[in-house]
XYZ file of N, CA and C in Angstrom:
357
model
N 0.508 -49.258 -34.292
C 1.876 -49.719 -34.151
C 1.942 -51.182 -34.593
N 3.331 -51.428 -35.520
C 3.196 -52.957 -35.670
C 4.071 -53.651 -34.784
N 3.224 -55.346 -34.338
C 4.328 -55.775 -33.240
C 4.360 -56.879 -34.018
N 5.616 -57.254 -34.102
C 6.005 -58.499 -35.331
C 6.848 -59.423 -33.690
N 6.561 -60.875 -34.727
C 7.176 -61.699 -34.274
C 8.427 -62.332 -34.963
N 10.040 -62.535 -34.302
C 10.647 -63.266 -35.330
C 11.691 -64.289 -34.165
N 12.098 -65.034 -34.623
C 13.380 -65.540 -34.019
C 14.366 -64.820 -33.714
N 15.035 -65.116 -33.007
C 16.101 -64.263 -32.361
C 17.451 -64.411 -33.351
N 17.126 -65.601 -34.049
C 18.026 -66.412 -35.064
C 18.296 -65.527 -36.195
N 16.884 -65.050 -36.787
C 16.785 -64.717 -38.129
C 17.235 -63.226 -38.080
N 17.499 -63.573 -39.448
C 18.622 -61.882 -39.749
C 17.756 -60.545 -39.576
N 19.045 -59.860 -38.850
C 18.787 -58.057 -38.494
C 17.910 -57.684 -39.637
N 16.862 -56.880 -39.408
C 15.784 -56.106 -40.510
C 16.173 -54.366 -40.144
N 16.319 -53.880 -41.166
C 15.776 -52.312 -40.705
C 14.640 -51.639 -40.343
N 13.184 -53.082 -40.596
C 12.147 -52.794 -40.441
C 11.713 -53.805 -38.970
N 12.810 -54.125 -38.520
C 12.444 -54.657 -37.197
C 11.284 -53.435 -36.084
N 12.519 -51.873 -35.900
C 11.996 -51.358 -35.406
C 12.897 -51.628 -33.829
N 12.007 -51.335 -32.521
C 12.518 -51.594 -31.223
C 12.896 -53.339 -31.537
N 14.266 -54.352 -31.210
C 14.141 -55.113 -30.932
C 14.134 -55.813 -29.696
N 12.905 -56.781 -29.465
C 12.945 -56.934 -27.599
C 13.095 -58.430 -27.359
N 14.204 -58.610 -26.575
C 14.158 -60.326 -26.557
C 13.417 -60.683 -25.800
N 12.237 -61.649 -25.716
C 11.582 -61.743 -24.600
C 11.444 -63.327 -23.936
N 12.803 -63.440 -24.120
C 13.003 -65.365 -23.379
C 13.456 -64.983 -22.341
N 13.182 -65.566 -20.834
C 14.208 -65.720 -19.531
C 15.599 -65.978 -19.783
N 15.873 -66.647 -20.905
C 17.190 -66.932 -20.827
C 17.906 -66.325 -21.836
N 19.225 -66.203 -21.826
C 19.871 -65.675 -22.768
C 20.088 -66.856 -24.083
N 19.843 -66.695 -25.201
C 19.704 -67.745 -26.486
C 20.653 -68.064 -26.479
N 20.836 -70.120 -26.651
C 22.079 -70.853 -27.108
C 22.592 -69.903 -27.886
N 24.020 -70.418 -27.720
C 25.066 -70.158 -29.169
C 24.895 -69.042 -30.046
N 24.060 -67.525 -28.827
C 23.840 -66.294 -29.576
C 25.177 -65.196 -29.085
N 25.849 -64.480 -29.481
C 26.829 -63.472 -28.748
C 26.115 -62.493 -28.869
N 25.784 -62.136 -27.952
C 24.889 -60.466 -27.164
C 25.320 -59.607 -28.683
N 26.719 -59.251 -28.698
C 26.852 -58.084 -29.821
C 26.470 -58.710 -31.404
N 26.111 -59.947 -31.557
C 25.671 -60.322 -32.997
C 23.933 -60.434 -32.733
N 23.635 -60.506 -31.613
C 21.788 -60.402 -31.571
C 21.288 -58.967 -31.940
N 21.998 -57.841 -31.540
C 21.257 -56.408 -32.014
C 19.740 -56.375 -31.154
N 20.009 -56.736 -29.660
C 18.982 -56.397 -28.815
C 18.668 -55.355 -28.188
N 17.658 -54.810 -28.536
C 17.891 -53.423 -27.818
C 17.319 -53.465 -26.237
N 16.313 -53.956 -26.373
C 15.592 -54.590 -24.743
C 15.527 -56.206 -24.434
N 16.081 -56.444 -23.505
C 15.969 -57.680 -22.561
C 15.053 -57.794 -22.146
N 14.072 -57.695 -22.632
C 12.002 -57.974 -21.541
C 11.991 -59.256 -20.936
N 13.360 -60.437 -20.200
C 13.141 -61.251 -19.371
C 12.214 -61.492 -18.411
N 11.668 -59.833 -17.976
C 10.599 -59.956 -17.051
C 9.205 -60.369 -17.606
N 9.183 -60.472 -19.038
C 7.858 -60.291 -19.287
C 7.460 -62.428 -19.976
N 8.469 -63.060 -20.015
C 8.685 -64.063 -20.185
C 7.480 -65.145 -19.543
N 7.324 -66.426 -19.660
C 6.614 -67.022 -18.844
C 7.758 -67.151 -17.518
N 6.820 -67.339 -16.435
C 8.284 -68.029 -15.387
C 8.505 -68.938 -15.671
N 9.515 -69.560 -14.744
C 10.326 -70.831 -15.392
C 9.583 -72.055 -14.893
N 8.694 -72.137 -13.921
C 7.426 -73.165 -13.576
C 6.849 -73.447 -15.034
N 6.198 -72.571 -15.340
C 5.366 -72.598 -16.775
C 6.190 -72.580 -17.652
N 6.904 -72.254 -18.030
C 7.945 -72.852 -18.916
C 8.471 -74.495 -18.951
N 9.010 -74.687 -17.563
C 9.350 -75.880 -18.151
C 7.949 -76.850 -17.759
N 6.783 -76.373 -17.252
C 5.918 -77.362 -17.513
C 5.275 -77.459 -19.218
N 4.984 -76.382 -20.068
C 4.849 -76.149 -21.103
C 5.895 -77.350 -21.950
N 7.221 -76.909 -21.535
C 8.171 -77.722 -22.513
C 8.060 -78.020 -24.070
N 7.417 -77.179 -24.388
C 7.338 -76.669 -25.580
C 6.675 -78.057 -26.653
N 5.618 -78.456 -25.697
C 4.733 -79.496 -26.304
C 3.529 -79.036 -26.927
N 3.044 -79.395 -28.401
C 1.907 -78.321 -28.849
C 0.770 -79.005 -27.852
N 0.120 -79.826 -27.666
C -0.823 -80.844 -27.288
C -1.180 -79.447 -25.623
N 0.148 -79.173 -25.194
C -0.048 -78.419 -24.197
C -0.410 -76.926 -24.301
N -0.472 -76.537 -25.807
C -0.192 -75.482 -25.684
C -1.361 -74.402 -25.544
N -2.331 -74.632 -25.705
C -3.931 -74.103 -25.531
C -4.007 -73.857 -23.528
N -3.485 -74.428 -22.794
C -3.516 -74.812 -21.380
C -2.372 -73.621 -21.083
N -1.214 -73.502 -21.853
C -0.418 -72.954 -21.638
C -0.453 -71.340 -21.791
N -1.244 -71.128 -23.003
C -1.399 -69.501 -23.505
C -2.617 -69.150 -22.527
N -3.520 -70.210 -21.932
C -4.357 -69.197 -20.858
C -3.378 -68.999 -19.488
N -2.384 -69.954 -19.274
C -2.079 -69.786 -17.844
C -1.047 -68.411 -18.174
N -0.340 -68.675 -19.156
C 0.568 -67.398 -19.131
C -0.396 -66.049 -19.698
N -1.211 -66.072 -20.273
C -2.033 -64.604 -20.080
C -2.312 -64.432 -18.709
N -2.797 -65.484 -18.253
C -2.838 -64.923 -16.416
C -1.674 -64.333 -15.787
N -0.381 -65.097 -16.325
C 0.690 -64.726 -15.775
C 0.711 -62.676 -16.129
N 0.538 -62.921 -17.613
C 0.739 -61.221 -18.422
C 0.018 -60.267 -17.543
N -1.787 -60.588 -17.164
C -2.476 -59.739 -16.742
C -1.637 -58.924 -15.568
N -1.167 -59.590 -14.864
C -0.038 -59.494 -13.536
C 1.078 -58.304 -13.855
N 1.332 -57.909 -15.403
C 2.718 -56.981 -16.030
C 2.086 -56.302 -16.516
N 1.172 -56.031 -16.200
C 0.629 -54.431 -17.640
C 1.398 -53.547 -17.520
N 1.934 -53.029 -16.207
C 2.220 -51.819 -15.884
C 3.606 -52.038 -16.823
N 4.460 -53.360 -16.975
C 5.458 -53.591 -17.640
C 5.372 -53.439 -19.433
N 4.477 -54.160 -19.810
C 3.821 -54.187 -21.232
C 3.429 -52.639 -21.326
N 2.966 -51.799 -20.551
C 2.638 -50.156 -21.269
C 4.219 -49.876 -21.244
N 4.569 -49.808 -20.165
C 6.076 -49.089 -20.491
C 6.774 -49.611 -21.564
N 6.793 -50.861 -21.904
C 7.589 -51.272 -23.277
C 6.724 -50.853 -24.339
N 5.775 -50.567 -24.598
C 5.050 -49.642 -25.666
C 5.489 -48.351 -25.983
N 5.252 -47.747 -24.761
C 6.191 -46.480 -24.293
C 7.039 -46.456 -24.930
N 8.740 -47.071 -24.357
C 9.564 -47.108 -25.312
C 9.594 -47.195 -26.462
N 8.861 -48.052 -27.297
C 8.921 -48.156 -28.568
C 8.349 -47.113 -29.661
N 7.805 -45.630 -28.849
C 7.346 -44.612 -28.740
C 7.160 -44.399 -30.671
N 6.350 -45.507 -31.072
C 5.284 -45.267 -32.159
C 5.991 -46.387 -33.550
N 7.439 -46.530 -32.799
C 8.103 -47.628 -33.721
C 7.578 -48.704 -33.657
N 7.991 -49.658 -35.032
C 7.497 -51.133 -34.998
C 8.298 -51.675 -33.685
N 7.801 -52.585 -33.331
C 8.435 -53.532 -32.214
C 8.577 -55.002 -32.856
N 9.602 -55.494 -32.619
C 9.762 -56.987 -33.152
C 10.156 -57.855 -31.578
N 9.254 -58.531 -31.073
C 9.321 -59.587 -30.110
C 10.567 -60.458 -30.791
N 11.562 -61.073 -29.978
C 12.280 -62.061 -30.201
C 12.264 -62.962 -29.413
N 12.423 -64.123 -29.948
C 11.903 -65.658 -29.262
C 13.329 -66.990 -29.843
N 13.933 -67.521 -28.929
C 14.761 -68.414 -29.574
C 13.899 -69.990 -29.814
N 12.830 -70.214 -29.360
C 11.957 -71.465 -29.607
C 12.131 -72.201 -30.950
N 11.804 -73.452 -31.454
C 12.872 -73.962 -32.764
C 10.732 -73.495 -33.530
N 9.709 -73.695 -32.916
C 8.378 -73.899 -33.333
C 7.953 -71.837 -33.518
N 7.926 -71.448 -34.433
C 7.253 -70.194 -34.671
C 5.778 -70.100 -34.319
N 4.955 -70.752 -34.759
C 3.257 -70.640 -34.097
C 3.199 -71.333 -32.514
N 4.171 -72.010 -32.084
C 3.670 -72.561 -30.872
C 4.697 -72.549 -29.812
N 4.685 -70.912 -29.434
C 5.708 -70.772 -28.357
C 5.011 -68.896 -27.513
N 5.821 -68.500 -26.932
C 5.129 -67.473 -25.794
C 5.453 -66.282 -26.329
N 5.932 -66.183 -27.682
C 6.175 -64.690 -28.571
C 4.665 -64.684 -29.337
N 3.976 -65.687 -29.511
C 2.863 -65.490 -30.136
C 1.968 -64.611 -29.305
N 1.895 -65.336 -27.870
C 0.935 -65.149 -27.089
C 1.094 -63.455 -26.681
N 2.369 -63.145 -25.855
C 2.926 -62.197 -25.841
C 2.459 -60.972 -27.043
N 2.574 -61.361 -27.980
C 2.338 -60.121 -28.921
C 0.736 -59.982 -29.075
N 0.098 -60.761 -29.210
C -1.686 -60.564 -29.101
C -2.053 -60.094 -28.123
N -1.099 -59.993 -26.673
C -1.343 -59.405 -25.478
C -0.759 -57.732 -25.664
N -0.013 -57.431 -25.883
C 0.674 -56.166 -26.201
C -0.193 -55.554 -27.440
N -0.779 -56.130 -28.474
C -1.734 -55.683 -28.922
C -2.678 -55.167 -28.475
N -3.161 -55.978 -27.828
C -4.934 -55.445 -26.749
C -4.904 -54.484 -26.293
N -3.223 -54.862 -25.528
C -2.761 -53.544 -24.116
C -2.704 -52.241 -25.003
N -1.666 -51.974 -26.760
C -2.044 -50.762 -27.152
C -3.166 -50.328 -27.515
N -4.106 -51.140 -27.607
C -5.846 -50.785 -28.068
C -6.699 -50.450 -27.351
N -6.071 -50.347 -25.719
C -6.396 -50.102 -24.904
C -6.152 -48.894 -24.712
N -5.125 -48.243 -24.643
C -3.909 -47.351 -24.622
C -4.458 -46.107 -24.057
């Protein structure tokens, strides 16, 4: 299965596949019916402790992808079921972060990887 990463920003694909937003919050200046979300995975997000300690500083961000895999280990049972759903389709993680390599859609998807290799 492929799990792609994109902004929540960047334009609808037909090759998105399942799209899953996976920020706690709902994205600035996005209207729900122009995002084309199919799942809200808010739960699977960092919490908002680690989030706003992260604050989206790279210097932090090595400190940050181990504490929130700790956080992930805690959701498997959440991460299989969103596999589940996506029942063999691509999945595209969505992330509103302005940094593409250094935010929690990266981390997130190398984790959902493992979890289907596990499967």
């Amino acid at each position: 299965m492929r799990i792609g990463i994109k902004r929540v920003y960047d334009p609808v694909s037909s090759a998105d596949g399942l799209r899953v937003l996976v920020d706690r919050l709902w994205p600035r200046g996005l209207k729900k019916a122009d995002a084309c979300v199919d799942v809200w995975a808010k739960e699977m997000a960092p919490t908002a402790s680690l989030r706003k300690w992260f604050a989206h500083q790279e210097e932090r961000f090595s400190d940050f992808r181990h504490r929130y895999l700790a956080e992930l280990e805690e959701k498997q049972d959440i991460a299989m079921k969103l596999l589940e759903r996506a029942a063999g389709r691509p999945i595209t993680l969505l992330f509103a972060a302005r940094s593409r390599s250094c935010n929690h859609a990266v981390i997130l998807q190398e984790f959902l990887l493992r979890q289907e290799s596990r499967g």
